[in-house]
Amino acid sequence: MSAEAADRVAAVGSSRPSTPLQTSWFEFLLDGSLLEKHLQKSNPDPLPVQLIIQFLEQASKPSVNEQNQVQPPADNRRNRTLKLLALKVAAHMKWDLEVLEKGLTIPVLNMLLNELLCVSKVPPGVKHVDLDLSTLPPTTAMAVIIYNRWAIRTIVLSSFPEKQTKPGPHQMNIVLEGALRLKKDFYVHTLRTLDLLAADGAANGETESSTAGLRISTDELHCQVHYDLGGIFFQQGCTDQPAFVKASDHFRQTKELLKKVNYLFILIFVMAATLSHEILFICIFQLDLTVHVHLDEERLAGYWNACRALTGNCDPSDSQTSPYDKINSLVRAHNYQAVIEAFIKDNTTRSLPNHFRRSVLREFLYKVQQGETGLDEICHKLCVCNAVRDAVEGEVLSVRFQQLLLKPSKRMVDFILEVCTRSLEKERPCETSRRNMANFLKTLCEGLEELPLVFVVSSHKLFMELLREEERKVLVEQMRKRSATINLSAKPLPSFYDIPASASVNIGQLEQQLILSLEPRRIRQILFELHGIAERPYWRVNSKWEVPSDYINVILSIKDNLTKDLVYILMAKGLHCISIKDFVHARLLFSACLELVTEFSPKLRQVMLNEILLLEVRAHETMAAEGSKERPPSDLVSRVRGYLEMRIHDLPLRQVVGEECVAFMLNWRENDYLTLQVPPSLVMNNPYIKLGQLLASTCKELPGPKESRRTAKELWDVVVQICSVSIQHKRNSEGRVGLIKHRESSMGILHSNGATFVSSPFFQEPLVLTTLISLFVRLHSIDDIVNEVTAEHLSIWPSSLPNIQAVDVEAVAVTVKELVSFALTLNPNNQSWLVTQADIYFVTNQYSAALNLYLQAGAVCSDFFTKTVPPDVYTDQVLKRMIKCCSMMNCHTQVAVLCQFLREVDYMTAFKALQEQNSHDAMDSFYDYIWDVTILEYLTRILSMVIYSGGTTQNHIIHIKAIGQTELNTSNPEEVLQLAAQKRKKGFLQAMAKLYF
């Protein structure tokens, strides 16, 4: 009993309930009546297309003779029956190419249709163009037509219209055009006729099977053939303009025949109720014929519109003319102003799709590139119309429109406002459209460089209608971001703000200057003036001014309102400057704030000292990230130590300051302080110090003997507890039981912030990052050997966990990805991190990205493969994963080459890869990199079989040349063979790098 049959028996004997068993392919060989019963099911499992694949796969498997040599598939009864079964399934599907193309790959469908040609007795070795279809038996002619229809459809569907370097598929055109000249009904094979052929070994195209098949009417076949020919002529039109006329004619005839067939279909239904049983039977038979017109009618309509536009065969005054045709007619008539007017009107009706509007703009831009004059303004106006349409619909504005705003004229701004106004002229525009338009107008203000133009927009009636008064203040913030060259300490843009005075206008001017200024003395002066006009909280002027929640209560408790505003604003502006790495202004603002609070609040003084320390730490770490090798000054290190050891009662402390101070010590290898000098009480009370100490100790001991790994085990235990969760059941508001995750807090370190610290982007020291990556990789892979991710130093961590179910696996997976991604931003050439990142992509089935990184890892440690890649980088596991990546991307020739790189060549995988017919790599370009003679000999046999079956000899010549090279002679000394292999390894890896980098 086979293993597959044994599995089925075991499954049947199981007492557990299960889904119905899938019928295996070999069961159809054992029971001749099973196939038809299976296909009649409402939901057959496997599906018909899956059966075709299984039958043809089994029938095309090569055999192995007694000398263990691979032979072509045997021409025996079993394989012939399997091929016939595949044809029967396709016959049951009534040879619907639409369905077959969706379910089968091109090689499999090619094999199927070649079998159809064979059983239909198409003369072998004769070109189809030389066949006279009118003299062939009906099923024979139909087989030729189906094959050529599929060939043309494949060319059309798997390519894009482009300039062709070779002539188009004229042979297939001629065959199908010949089919259109036949004015008779056609017949195609059914399950019954295929059985007749199988029963009568001498049956040929002239036996009963020729006219006993499924009858296809002339109109139905011609309708389908016209559609397919129209597609291929349309594709050829970009290099052969008259081909568009031919395509248009074929699509016109397709539409006429489709209408005729559908009319007959409807007529039969209408008449069926009044007809006799005999006539009704005939009508039903006739009705069954209509299932053979399988067209994508939307695609046909698109083809028809495109052909009318390209050939100019449409009249804009015709009431039946589509909006597309009207626009194209206006363009051909050079009535460009009417095109613009149509686009503006369409902003309210929205009958033209956005992609069509953009294509019209691209056509005008192409004309400008070709030298047509006077079209620049037309392009600008069309771009504006499209941008307003996008804005109203909430879409992202195009880059071209953003570029247009760099140097606009007042005339263009007026046109933009006109289009905006007319685009909202509907009786009741929806609120969403109004809000989208309001946002567009604000974006417009932000994009304009010249302030007079901004004033034109902000004073426009539509702007005043759509935006509330408080929203208009956003414009000021946008102006601040507009240019880094504005002198922010001076009174900004007087031409815009010198408006005739009133108290409210003066306050508005001062508030705008307050927002824009970064000079502490100017900020203080503005606040004095504002408080002299009106006493109110000016720290609320800008909603984007934010100070940490830890400090908010201390600042807002200041009794003097002017001082409160000043402290809040200075701190908020300083924090913003740090976030954009403007450390010069940040120091000025923080120094001024420190000087101010020193006068009245020791608590706030210490807060500012802590924030200035964080500023200096970040400034130095930013310099290091940009390439500076300068160590931090000793006073900065001393201040960091002082902060870590500081204990002041009731002082608000920000978590991020402590985190970054510990990370700073680790980044600059102040490990002796963390492991030997830090006070024990501090270690017990400060979780970040504890983690920093464990990390420092572990890094100091690497690689170290086993007995010195106690700290690594302790670090492991702490991180495991951080990443562990307990599951508690709790009913939600709907009464259902849900799972709520709660982090354990048996140690002070194990609160939710611990996980953010160990995966924070503050660490920049390579050894610290490598240690953290190694730890999380081990934790990620500890219960998943199959999807294991590799990293350095994995051996220092425990190999098992007593309670793996308690670990938050998702959080660990996310942490691994973030750590490795961040590490590679610091050093993109770290081969260990590259392999780890590649493994992450591999286990998440991102094979192209994984292969790219495996190749990068090899390149960085071999001077772009000019040297041998170290074996500890390209281990067998890495090579096997590279092989699988290539296999999953259908690059089977690359698989065969890589199989040679393994310590023991994987011949079975290489042989299987070379048998694959659906290879997406340039096969013959990689044959030169095969040095293993056994693989080359197997390739010889494979290609010989291809030639024997009528295939090309080009690949055969290439690989015969490869196997004939003297340096690959097995009689050569081992050194010569090794040099030959290294030469090919180098060339192959460099070729792969060019492909995937």
Coordinates of N, CA, C and O in Angstrom, one line a residue, residues 691-835:
L691 N 18.7 47.2 34.1 CA 18.9 46.7 32.7 C 20.2 47.1 32.1 O 20.9 46.3 31.4
G692 N 20.6 48.3 32.3 CA 21.9 48.8 31.8 C 23.0 48.0 32.4 O 24.0 47.6 31.7
Q693 N 23.0 47.7 33.7 CA 24.0 46.9 34.3 C 24.1 45.5 33.7 O 25.2 44.9 33.4
L694 N 23.0 44.8 33.6 CA 22.9 43.5 33.0 C 23.4 43.5 31.5 O 24.2 42.6 31.1
L695 N 23.1 44.5 30.8 CA 23.6 44.6 29.4 C 25.1 44.8 29.4 O 25.8 44.1 28.6
A696 N 25.5 45.7 30.2 CA 27.0 46.0 30.2 C 27.8 44.7 30.7 O 28.8 44.4 30.1
S697 N 27.3 44.0 31.7 CA 28.0 42.8 32.1 C 28.0 41.7 31.1 O 29.0 41.1 30.8
T698 N 26.9 41.5 30.4 CA 26.8 40.5 29.3 C 27.8 40.9 28.2 O 28.5 40.0 27.6
C699 N 27.8 42.2 27.8 CA 28.7 42.6 26.7 C 30.2 42.4 27.1 O 31.0 42.0 26.2
K700 N 30.5 42.7 28.3 CA 31.9 42.5 28.8 C 32.3 41.0 28.7 O 33.5 40.7 28.5
E701 N 31.4 40.1 29.0 CA 31.8 38.7 29.0 C 31.8 38.0 27.7 O 32.2 36.9 27.6
L702 N 31.3 38.7 26.6 CA 31.3 38.0 25.3 C 32.7 38.0 24.7 O 33.4 38.9 24.9
P703 N 33.1 36.9 24.0 CA 32.3 35.7 23.9 C 32.3 34.8 25.1 O 31.4 34.1 25.4
G704 N 33.4 34.8 25.9 CA 33.5 34.2 27.2 C 33.2 32.7 27.3 O 32.4 32.2 26.5
P705 N 33.7 32.1 28.3 CA 33.4 30.7 28.6 C 32.0 30.5 29.2 O 31.4 31.5 29.6
K706 N 31.5 29.3 29.2 CA 30.1 29.0 29.7 C 29.9 29.4 31.1 O 28.9 30.0 31.5
E707 N 31.0 29.3 32.0 CA 30.8 29.6 33.4 C 30.7 31.0 33.7 O 30.3 31.5 34.8
S708 N 31.0 31.9 32.7 CA 30.9 33.3 32.9 C 29.6 33.9 32.3 O 29.5 35.1 32.2
R709 N 28.6 33.0 32.1 CA 27.4 33.5 31.4 C 26.2 33.7 32.4 O 25.1 33.6 32.1
R710 N 26.6 33.8 33.7 CA 25.5 34.0 34.7 C 24.7 35.2 34.4 O 23.5 35.2 34.6
T711 N 25.4 36.3 34.1 CA 24.7 37.6 33.9 C 23.8 37.5 32.6 O 22.7 38.1 32.6
A712 N 24.3 36.7 31.6 CA 23.4 36.6 30.4 C 22.1 35.9 30.8 O 21.1 36.2 30.3
K713 N 22.2 34.9 31.7 CA 21.0 34.2 32.1 C 20.1 35.1 32.9 O 18.9 35.1 32.8
E714 N 20.7 36.0 33.7 CA 19.9 36.9 34.5 C 19.2 37.9 33.6 O 18.1 38.3 33.8
L715 N 20.0 38.4 32.6 CA 19.4 39.3 31.6 C 18.2 38.6 30.9 O 17.2 39.2 30.7
W716 N 18.4 37.4 30.5 CA 17.4 36.6 29.8 C 16.1 36.5 30.7 O 15.0 36.7 30.2
D717 N 16.3 36.2 32.0 CA 15.2 36.0 32.8 C 14.4 37.4 33.0 O 13.1 37.4 33.0
V718 N 15.1 38.5 33.1 CA 14.4 39.8 33.2 C 13.6 40.1 31.9 O 12.5 40.5 32.0
V719 N 14.3 39.9 30.8 CA 13.6 40.2 29.5 C 12.4 39.3 29.3 O 11.3 39.7 28.8
V720 N 12.5 38.0 29.7 CA 11.4 37.1 29.5 C 10.2 37.5 30.4 O 9.1 37.5 30.0
Q721 N 10.5 38.0 31.6 CA 9.4 38.5 32.5 C 8.8 39.8 31.9 O 7.6 40.0 32.0
I722 N 9.6 40.6 31.3 CA 9.1 41.8 30.6 C 8.1 41.4 29.5 O 7.1 42.1 29.3
C723 N 8.5 40.4 28.7 CA 7.7 40.0 27.6 C 6.6 39.0 27.9 O 6.0 38.5 27.0
S724 N 6.5 38.6 29.2 CA 5.4 37.7 29.6 C 4.1 38.3 29.9 O 4.1 39.5 30.3
V725 N 3.0 37.6 29.7 CA 1.7 38.1 30.0 C 0.9 37.1 30.7 O 1.2 35.9 30.6
S726 N 0.0 37.5 31.5 CA -0.9 36.6 32.2 C -2.3 36.8 31.5 O -2.7 37.9 31.3
I727 N -3.0 35.7 31.3 CA -4.3 35.8 30.7 C -5.4 35.8 31.7 O -5.5 34.9 32.5
Q728 N -6.3 36.8 31.7 CA -7.4 36.8 32.6 C -8.7 37.0 31.8 O -8.7 37.6 30.8
H729 N -9.7 36.2 32.2 CA -10.9 36.3 31.5 C -11.8 37.4 32.1 O -11.9 37.5 33.3
K730 N -12.4 38.1 31.3 CA -13.3 39.2 31.7 C -14.4 39.4 30.7 O -14.1 39.4 29.5
R731 N -15.6 39.6 31.2 CA -16.7 39.8 30.3 C -16.7 41.3 29.8 O -16.6 42.2 30.6
N732 N -16.9 41.4 28.5 CA -17.0 42.8 28.0 C -18.4 43.3 28.1 O -19.3 42.6 28.6
S733 N -18.6 44.5 27.5 CA -19.9 45.1 27.6 C -21.0 44.3 26.9 O -22.2 44.5 27.2
E734 N -20.6 43.5 25.9 CA -21.6 42.7 25.2 C -21.9 41.3 25.8 O -22.6 40.5 25.3
G735 N -21.2 41.0 26.9 CA -21.4 39.8 27.6 C -20.5 38.6 27.2 O -20.6 37.6 27.8
R736 N -19.7 38.9 26.1 CA -18.8 37.8 25.7 C -17.5 37.8 26.5 O -17.1 38.8 27.0
V737 N -16.9 36.6 26.6 CA -15.7 36.5 27.3 C -14.5 36.9 26.4 O -14.4 36.4 25.3
G738 N -13.7 37.8 26.9 CA -12.6 38.2 26.1 C -11.3 37.9 26.9 O -11.3 37.7 28.1
L739 N -10.1 38.0 26.2 CA -8.8 37.8 26.8 C -8.1 39.1 26.9 O -7.9 39.8 25.9
I740 N -7.8 39.5 28.1 CA -7.1 40.8 28.4 C -5.7 40.5 28.9 O -5.5 39.7 29.8
K741 N -4.7 41.1 28.3 CA -3.3 40.8 28.6 C -2.9 41.8 29.7 O -3.1 43.0 29.6
H742 N -2.3 41.3 30.8 CA -1.8 42.1 31.9 C -0.3 41.8 32.1 O 0.0 40.6 32.3
R743 N 0.6 42.8 32.1 CA 2.0 42.5 32.4 C 2.2 42.2 33.9 O 1.7 42.9 34.7
E744 N 3.0 41.2 34.2 CA 3.3 40.9 35.5 C 4.2 42.0 36.1 O 5.0 42.6 35.4
S745 N 4.2 42.2 37.4 CA 5.0 43.3 38.0 C 5.6 42.8 39.3 O 5.6 43.4 40.3
S746 N 6.1 41.5 39.2 CA 6.7 41.0 40.4 C 8.0 41.7 40.8 O 8.5 41.6 41.9
M747 N 8.6 42.3 39.8 CA 9.8 43.1 40.0 C 9.6 44.5 39.6 O 8.7 44.8 38.7
G748 N 10.3 45.5 40.2 CA 10.1 46.9 39.8 C 10.3 47.1 38.4 O 9.8 48.1 37.8
I749 N 11.2 46.3 37.8 CA 11.6 46.6 36.4 C 10.5 46.1 35.4 O 10.5 46.5 34.2
L750 N 9.6 45.3 35.8 CA 8.7 44.7 34.9 C 7.4 45.4 34.6 O 6.3 44.8 34.6
H751 N 7.4 46.7 34.5 CA 6.2 47.4 34.1 C 6.3 47.6 32.6 O 7.2 47.2 31.9
S752 N 5.2 48.2 32.0 CA 5.1 48.2 30.6 C 6.2 49.0 29.9 O 6.5 48.8 28.7
N753 N 6.9 49.8 30.6 CA 8.0 50.6 30.0 C 9.2 49.9 29.8 O 10.1 50.3 29.1
G754 N 9.4 48.7 30.5 CA 10.6 47.9 30.3 C 10.8 47.5 28.9 O 11.9 47.5 28.3
A755 N 9.7 47.0 28.2 CA 9.8 46.5 26.9 C 10.2 47.7 25.9 O 11.0 47.5 25.0
T756 N 9.7 48.9 26.1 CA 10.0 50.0 25.3 C 11.5 50.4 25.4 O 12.1 50.8 24.5
F757 N 12.0 50.2 26.6 CA 13.4 50.6 26.8 C 14.4 49.6 26.1 O 15.3 50.0 25.4
V758 N 14.2 48.3 26.3 CA 15.1 47.3 25.7 C 15.0 47.3 24.2 O 15.9 46.8 23.6
S759 N 13.9 47.9 23.6 CA 13.8 47.9 22.2 C 13.9 49.4 21.7 O 13.5 49.6 20.6
S760 N 14.4 50.3 22.5 CA 14.4 51.7 22.2 C 15.5 52.0 21.1 O 16.5 51.3 21.0
P761 N 15.3 53.1 20.4 CA 16.3 53.5 19.4 C 17.4 54.3 19.9 O 18.2 54.9 19.2
F762 N 17.6 54.3 21.3 CA 18.7 55.1 21.9 C 20.0 54.4 21.8 O 21.1 55.0 21.9
F763 N 20.0 53.0 21.7 CA 21.2 52.3 21.6 C 21.9 52.4 20.3 O 21.2 52.1 19.3
Q764 N 23.2 52.7 20.3 CA 23.9 52.9 19.0 C 25.2 52.1 19.0 O 25.8 51.9 18.0
E765 N 25.6 51.5 20.2 CA 26.8 50.7 20.3 C 26.6 49.4 19.6 O 25.6 48.6 20.0
P766 N 27.4 49.0 18.6 CA 27.1 47.7 17.9 C 27.0 46.5 18.8 O 26.1 45.7 18.5
L767 N 27.9 46.4 19.8 CA 27.9 45.2 20.6 C 26.6 45.1 21.5 O 26.0 44.0 21.6
V768 N 26.1 46.3 22.0 CA 24.9 46.3 22.7 C 23.7 45.9 21.8 O 22.9 45.1 22.2
L769 N 23.7 46.5 20.6 CA 22.6 46.1 19.7 C 22.7 44.6 19.3 O 21.6 43.9 19.2
T770 N 23.9 44.1 19.0 CA 24.0 42.7 18.7 C 23.5 41.8 19.8 O 22.9 40.8 19.6
T771 N 23.8 42.2 21.1 CA 23.4 41.4 22.2 C 21.9 41.4 22.3 O 21.3 40.4 22.5
L772 N 21.3 42.6 22.2 CA 19.8 42.6 22.3 C 19.1 41.9 21.1 O 18.2 41.2 21.3
I773 N 19.7 42.0 19.9 CA 19.1 41.3 18.8 C 19.2 39.8 19.0 O 18.3 39.0 18.8
S774 N 20.4 39.4 19.5 CA 20.6 37.9 19.8 C 19.6 37.4 20.8 O 19.0 36.3 20.6
L775 N 19.4 38.2 21.8 CA 18.5 37.7 22.9 C 17.1 37.6 22.4 O 16.4 36.6 22.6
F776 N 16.6 38.6 21.7 CA 15.2 38.6 21.2 C 15.0 37.5 20.0 O 14.0 37.0 19.9
V777 N 16.1 37.3 19.2 CA 16.0 36.3 18.2 C 15.9 34.9 18.8 O 15.0 34.1 18.4
R778 N 16.7 34.7 19.9 CA 16.5 33.4 20.6 C 15.1 33.2 21.2 O 14.5 32.2 21.1
L779 N 14.6 34.3 21.8 CA 13.3 34.2 22.4 C 12.2 34.0 21.3 O 11.2 33.3 21.5
H780 N 12.4 34.6 20.1 CA 11.5 34.5 19.0 C 11.5 33.1 18.4 O 10.4 32.6 18.0
S781 N 12.6 32.4 18.4 CA 12.7 31.2 17.7 C 12.7 30.0 18.6 O 12.9 28.8 18.2
I782 N 12.6 30.2 19.9 CA 12.8 29.1 20.9 C 11.8 28.0 20.7 O 12.1 26.8 21.0
D783 N 10.6 28.3 20.2 CA 9.6 27.2 20.1 C 9.3 27.0 18.6 O 8.2 26.3 18.3
D784 N 10.1 27.5 17.7 CA 9.8 27.4 16.3 C 11.1 27.1 15.5 O 11.7 28.0 14.9
I785 N 11.5 25.9 15.5 CA 12.8 25.5 14.9 C 12.7 25.7 13.4 O 13.6 26.1 12.7
V786 N 11.5 25.4 12.8 CA 11.3 25.5 11.3 C 11.5 26.9 10.9 O 12.2 27.2 9.9
N787 N 11.0 27.9 11.6 CA 11.1 29.3 11.2 C 12.1 30.0 12.0 O 12.0 31.1 12.4
E788 N 13.2 29.3 12.3 CA 14.3 29.9 13.1 C 15.0 31.0 12.4 O 15.2 31.0 11.2
V789 N 15.2 32.1 13.2 CA 16.0 33.2 12.8 C 17.3 33.2 13.4 O 17.5 32.8 14.6
T790 N 18.4 33.4 12.6 CA 19.8 33.3 13.2 C 20.3 34.6 13.6 O 19.9 35.7 13.1
A791 N 21.3 34.6 14.5 CA 22.0 35.8 14.9 C 23.3 35.4 15.6 O 23.5 34.2 15.9
E792 N 24.1 36.3 16.0 CA 25.4 36.0 16.7 C 25.1 35.7 18.1 O 24.1 36.2 18.7
H793 N 26.0 34.9 18.7 CA 26.0 34.6 20.1 C 24.7 34.0 20.7 O 24.4 34.2 21.8
L794 N 24.0 33.2 19.8 CA 22.8 32.6 20.3 C 23.1 31.5 21.4 O 22.2 31.2 22.2
S795 N 24.3 31.0 21.4 CA 24.6 29.9 22.4 C 24.6 30.4 23.8 O 24.6 29.6 24.8
I796 N 24.7 31.7 24.1 CA 24.8 32.2 25.5 C 23.4 32.2 26.2 O 23.4 32.3 27.4
W797 N 22.4 32.0 25.4 CA 21.0 32.1 26.0 C 20.5 30.7 26.2 O 20.9 29.7 25.6
P798 N 19.6 30.5 27.2 CA 19.0 29.2 27.4 C 18.3 28.7 26.2 O 17.8 29.5 25.3
S799 N 18.2 27.4 26.0 CA 17.6 26.8 24.9 C 16.2 26.4 25.1 O 15.5 25.9 24.1
S800 N 15.6 26.6 26.2 CA 14.2 26.3 26.5 C 13.6 27.2 27.5 O 14.3 27.9 28.2
L801 N 12.3 27.2 27.5 CA 11.5 28.0 28.5 C 10.5 27.1 29.2 O 9.8 26.4 28.5
P802 N 10.4 27.3 30.5 CA 9.4 26.4 31.2 C 8.0 26.8 30.9 O 7.1 25.9 30.9
N803 N 7.7 28.0 30.5 CA 6.4 28.5 30.3 C 6.3 29.4 29.0 O 6.1 30.6 29.1
I804 N 6.6 28.8 27.9 CA 6.6 29.5 26.6 C 5.3 30.2 26.3 O 5.2 31.2 25.6
Q805 N 4.2 29.5 26.8 CA 2.9 30.1 26.4 C 2.6 31.4 27.0 O 1.8 32.2 26.6
A806 N 3.4 31.8 28.1 CA 3.1 33.0 28.8 C 3.8 34.2 28.0 O 3.5 35.4 28.3
V807 N 4.7 33.9 27.1 CA 5.4 35.0 26.4 C 4.5 35.6 25.3 O 3.8 34.9 24.6
D808 N 4.5 36.9 25.3 CA 3.8 37.6 24.2 C 4.5 37.5 22.9 O 5.4 38.3 22.6
V809 N 4.2 36.5 22.1 CA 5.0 36.2 20.9 C 4.9 37.3 19.9 O 5.9 37.6 19.3
E810 N 3.8 38.0 19.8 CA 3.6 39.0 18.8 C 4.5 40.2 19.2 O 5.2 40.8 18.3
A811 N 4.6 40.5 20.5 CA 5.4 41.6 20.9 C 6.9 41.3 20.7 O 7.7 42.2 20.3
V812 N 7.3 40.1 20.9 CA 8.7 39.7 20.7 C 9.0 39.8 19.2 O 10.1 40.3 18.8
A813 N 8.1 39.3 18.3 CA 8.3 39.4 16.9 C 8.5 40.8 16.4 O 9.4 41.1 15.6
V814 N 7.6 41.7 16.9 CA 7.7 43.1 16.5 C 9.0 43.7 17.0 O 9.7 44.5 16.3
T815 N 9.4 43.4 18.2 CA 10.7 43.9 18.8 C 11.9 43.5 17.9 O 12.8 44.3 17.7
V816 N 11.9 42.2 17.5 CA 13.0 41.7 16.7 C 13.1 42.5 15.4 O 14.2 43.0 15.0
K817 N 12.0 42.7 14.7 CA 12.0 43.4 13.5 C 12.4 44.9 13.7 O 13.2 45.4 12.9
E818 N 11.9 45.5 14.7 CA 12.3 46.9 14.9 C 13.8 47.1 15.3 O 14.5 48.0 14.8
L819 N 14.3 46.2 16.1 CA 15.7 46.2 16.5 C 16.6 46.1 15.3 O 17.6 46.8 15.1
V820 N 16.3 45.1 14.5 CA 17.2 44.8 13.3 C 17.1 45.9 12.3 O 18.1 46.4 11.8
S821 N 15.9 46.4 12.1 CA 15.7 47.5 11.1 C 16.5 48.8 11.6 O 17.2 49.4 10.8
F822 N 16.4 49.1 12.9 CA 17.1 50.2 13.4 C 18.6 50.0 13.3 O 19.4 50.9 13.0
A823 N 19.1 48.8 13.7 CA 20.5 48.6 13.6 C 21.1 48.8 12.2 O 22.2 49.3 12.1
L824 N 20.3 48.3 11.2 CA 20.8 48.5 9.8 C 20.8 49.9 9.4 O 21.5 50.2 8.4
T825 N 20.0 50.8 10.0 CA 20.1 52.2 9.6 C 21.4 52.8 10.1 O 21.9 53.7 9.5
L826 N 22.0 52.2 11.2 CA 23.2 52.7 11.7 C 24.4 52.1 10.9 O 25.4 52.8 10.7
N827 N 24.3 50.8 10.6 CA 25.4 50.2 9.8 C 24.8 49.2 8.8 O 24.5 48.0 9.1
P828 N 24.5 49.7 7.6 CA 23.9 48.8 6.6 C 24.8 47.7 6.1 O 24.3 46.8 5.4
N829 N 26.0 47.7 6.5 CA 27.0 46.6 6.0 C 27.4 45.6 7.1 O 28.3 44.9 6.9
N830 N 26.6 45.5 8.1 CA 26.9 44.5 9.2 C 26.3 43.2 8.7 O 25.1 43.0 8.6
Q831 N 27.2 42.2 8.3 CA 26.8 41.0 7.7 C 25.9 40.2 8.6 O 24.9 39.6 8.1
S832 N 26.1 40.2 9.9 CA 25.3 39.4 10.8 C 23.9 40.0 10.9 O 22.9 39.2 10.8
W833 N 23.7 41.3 10.9 CA 22.4 41.9 11.0 C 21.7 41.7 9.6 O 20.5 41.5 9.6
L834 N 22.4 41.7 8.5 CA 21.8 41.5 7.2 C 21.2 40.1 7.1 O 20.1 39.9 6.6
V835 N 22.0 39.1 7.6 CA 21.5 37.7 7.6 C 20.2 37.6 8.5 O 19.3 36.9 8.2

